[in-house]
């Protein structure tokens, strides 16, 4: 399960969840011509962004400090992969599914989305410190993270594994995996994180 995360602030989290739902209704209309030609993807920096109209009742739940600033500060891992988040053909503009989603959420709030490409751990450190309002970077929902963050899910993960075949005649002993607490989430994840501009304790 992938989600937007932020430290516990219920009203703002509900606003994000509502904006996430409404933003799914926005964006360019699909081509219904039924053409069978090979589809091409626009990865240029100047492509049209998905958007949705501002919803006053949802925007009212945004903390005053964020509303007055006019931007939704988003932390996103610059090491993410297509089609979620990646650099456009100019090698500096972020684009992708998560990028479009964040722009659409910001538009429901009546804000402009401001992206901050950072290392993966900063997607969590930034919202914790109040530097970013939202973290969006393919973040998996876990019970431990739910204790600290409010998470608005937007897609379901499906993972599959297959053991490697042993050489003929060779015996393979079972591996023992050890896991311990880590301050940073695992690198292979799926979700997005959000936080208000004010610090909260959990």
Coordinates of C-alpha atoms in Angstrom, one line a residue:
X1 CA 0.0 0.0 0.0
X2 CA 1.4 3.4 -1.0
X3 CA 0.5 6.6 0.8
X4 CA 1.0 10.3 1.6
X5 CA 2.4 10.7 5.1
X6 CA 2.7 13.4 7.7
X7 CA 2.9 13.7 11.5
X8 CA -0.4 13.5 13.3
X9 CA -2.6 16.5 12.5
X10 CA -6.1 15.1 11.9
X11 CA -7.9 18.0 10.2
X12 CA -5.1 18.6 7.7
X13 CA -4.7 14.9 7.0
X14 CA -8.4 14.6 6.2
X15 CA -8.0 17.5 3.9
X16 CA -5.2 15.8 2.1
X17 CA -7.2 12.6 1.8
X18 CA -10.1 14.5 0.4
X19 CA -7.9 16.4 -2.0
X20 CA -6.3 13.2 -3.1
X21 CA -9.7 11.8 -4.0
X22 CA -10.9 14.9 -5.9
X23 CA -7.6 15.2 -7.7
X24 CA -8.2 11.8 -9.3
X25 CA -11.1 13.4 -11.1
X26 CA -9.0 16.2 -12.7
X27 CA -6.5 16.2 -15.5
X28 CA -6.5 16.1 -19.3
X29 CA -9.2 14.0 -21.0
X30 CA -8.2 10.7 -22.6
X31 CA -8.1 10.2 -26.3
X32 CA -11.2 8.2 -27.2
X33 CA -10.4 7.9 -30.9
X34 CA -9.6 4.2 -30.6
X35 CA -6.3 4.7 -32.4
X36 CA -4.1 1.6 -32.5
X37 CA -0.9 3.6 -33.2
X38 CA 2.0 3.1 -30.8
X39 CA 1.5 5.3 -27.7
X40 CA 4.2 7.9 -27.0
X41 CA 4.9 9.5 -23.6
X42 CA 5.7 13.1 -23.1
X43 CA 8.6 13.4 -20.8
X44 CA 9.4 17.0 -21.6
X45 CA 9.6 19.7 -18.8
X46 CA 6.8 21.8 -20.5
X47 CA 4.0 19.3 -20.4
X48 CA 0.6 20.2 -19.0
X49 CA 0.2 19.4 -15.3
X50 CA -2.9 17.6 -13.9
X51 CA -5.0 20.0 -11.9
X52 CA -8.3 20.2 -10.1
X53 CA -10.5 23.2 -9.0
X54 CA -10.0 24.6 -5.5
X55 CA -12.5 23.3 -3.0
X56 CA -13.1 26.0 -0.3
X57 CA -14.2 23.6 2.4
X58 CA -11.1 21.5 2.0
X59 CA -8.7 24.5 1.6
X60 CA -10.1 25.9 4.9
X61 CA -8.5 22.9 6.8
X62 CA -5.0 23.9 5.6
X63 CA -3.0 25.5 8.4
X64 CA -2.9 29.3 8.2
X65 CA 0.9 29.5 7.8
X66 CA 0.7 27.4 4.7
X67 CA -2.2 29.3 3.3
X68 CA -0.5 32.6 3.7
X69 CA 2.7 31.4 2.1
X70 CA 0.7 30.1 -0.9
X71 CA 2.8 27.0 -1.6
X72 CA 2.7 23.3 -0.6
X73 CA 6.3 22.4 0.2
X74 CA 6.9 18.8 -1.0
X75 CA 9.9 16.6 -0.3
X76 CA 10.5 14.0 -3.0
X77 CA 13.3 11.6 -3.4
X78 CA 15.4 12.4 -6.4
X79 CA 16.4 8.8 -6.6
X80 CA 12.9 7.6 -7.3
X81 CA 12.1 5.8 -10.6
X82 CA 9.7 6.2 -13.6
X83 CA 6.8 6.3 -13.8
X84 CA 6.4 7.5 -10.2
X85 CA 8.9 10.4 -10.2
X86 CA 11.8 11.1 -12.5
X87 CA 13.6 13.9 -14.2
X88 CA 12.2 15.2 -17.5
X89 CA 14.3 15.5 -20.6
X90 CA 16.0 18.7 -19.3
X91 CA 17.4 16.6 -16.3
X92 CA 16.2 19.1 -13.7
X93 CA 12.4 19.2 -13.8
X94 CA 10.6 16.5 -11.9
X95 CA 7.7 14.7 -13.6
X96 CA 5.8 11.5 -13.2
X97 CA 2.7 10.0 -11.6
X98 CA 3.5 11.2 -8.0
X99 CA 4.5 14.6 -9.3
X100 CA 1.2 15.1 -11.1
X101 CA -0.7 13.9 -8.1
X102 CA 1.0 16.4 -5.8
X103 CA 0.3 19.2 -8.2
X104 CA -3.4 18.2 -8.3
X105 CA -3.6 18.1 -4.5
X106 CA -2.1 21.5 -4.2
X107 CA -4.6 22.9 -6.6
X108 CA -7.5 21.6 -4.6
X109 CA -6.0 23.5 -1.6
X110 CA -5.7 26.6 -3.7
X111 CA -1.9 26.4 -3.4
X112 CA 1.1 26.1 -5.8
X113 CA 3.1 22.9 -5.5
X114 CA 6.8 23.5 -4.8
X115 CA 9.0 20.4 -5.2
X116 CA 12.2 19.9 -3.3
X117 CA 14.3 17.0 -4.7
X118 CA 16.1 15.4 -1.8
X119 CA 17.8 12.2 -0.6
X120 CA 15.3 9.5 0.5
X121 CA 15.8 9.9 4.2
X122 CA 15.1 13.6 3.9
X123 CA 11.6 12.8 2.7
X124 CA 11.0 11.9 6.4
X125 CA 13.4 14.2 8.2
X126 CA 11.9 17.3 6.3
X127 CA 8.3 16.8 7.4
X128 CA 9.5 15.9 10.9
X129 CA 11.3 19.2 11.2
X130 CA 8.6 21.3 9.6
X131 CA 10.7 22.1 6.5
X132 CA 8.3 20.3 4.2
X133 CA 4.5 19.9 4.5
X134 CA 4.3 16.7 2.5
X135 CA 6.7 13.8 1.6
X136 CA 6.0 12.0 -1.7
X137 CA 8.3 9.2 -2.6
X138 CA 7.0 5.7 -3.1
X139 CA 6.7 5.0 0.6
X140 CA 5.2 1.8 1.9
X141 CA 2.7 1.9 4.7
X142 CA 3.8 0.0 7.8
X143 CA 2.4 -0.2 11.3
X144 CA 5.5 1.5 12.7
X145 CA 5.1 4.5 10.3
X146 CA 1.4 4.7 11.1
X147 CA 2.2 5.3 14.7
X148 CA 4.1 8.5 13.8
X149 CA 2.5 9.7 10.5
X150 CA -0.9 10.1 9.1
X151 CA -0.9 8.3 5.7
X152 CA -3.2 8.9 2.8
X153 CA -3.0 5.9 0.5
X154 CA -3.2 6.2 -3.3
X155 CA -2.2 2.8 -4.6
X156 CA -1.8 -0.9 -3.6
X157 CA 1.5 -2.7 -3.8
X158 CA 1.7 -6.2 -5.2
X159 CA 5.0 -7.9 -4.4
X160 CA 6.1 -11.3 -5.5
X161 CA 9.3 -13.3 -4.9
X162 CA 10.8 -16.5 -6.4
X163 CA 13.7 -18.4 -4.9
X164 CA 16.7 -18.8 -7.1
X165 CA 17.3 -22.3 -8.4
X166 CA 20.1 -24.2 -6.8
X167 CA 22.8 -25.8 -9.0
X168 CA 22.2 -29.5 -9.8
X169 CA 23.4 -31.6 -7.0
X170 CA 24.1 -28.7 -4.7
X171 CA 22.3 -28.4 -1.4
X172 CA 21.1 -25.0 -0.2
X173 CA 20.9 -24.1 3.5
X174 CA 18.0 -21.8 4.4
X175 CA 19.0 -18.2 4.9
X176 CA 18.5 -16.4 8.2
X177 CA 17.4 -12.8 7.9
X178 CA 17.9 -10.5 10.7
X179 CA 15.9 -7.3 11.1
X180 CA 16.4 -4.5 13.6
X181 CA 15.0 -1.0 14.1
X182 CA 16.2 1.6 11.7
X183 CA 15.7 5.4 11.7
X184 CA 15.2 5.4 8.0
X185 CA 12.6 3.4 6.0
X186 CA 13.7 0.7 3.6
X187 CA 14.7 1.9 0.2
X188 CA 12.2 -0.2 -1.7
X189 CA 9.0 1.5 -0.8
X190 CA 5.8 3.0 -2.1
X191 CA 4.0 6.0 -0.7
X192 CA 3.9 9.8 -0.1
X193 CA 4.2 11.8 3.0
X194 CA 2.6 15.0 4.3
X195 CA 3.1 17.4 7.2
X196 CA 2.0 20.8 8.3
X197 CA 4.3 23.7 8.7
X198 CA 4.0 23.6 12.5
X199 CA 5.8 21.0 14.6
X200 CA 3.7 18.5 16.5
X201 CA 4.7 15.9 19.1
X202 CA 3.6 12.3 18.9

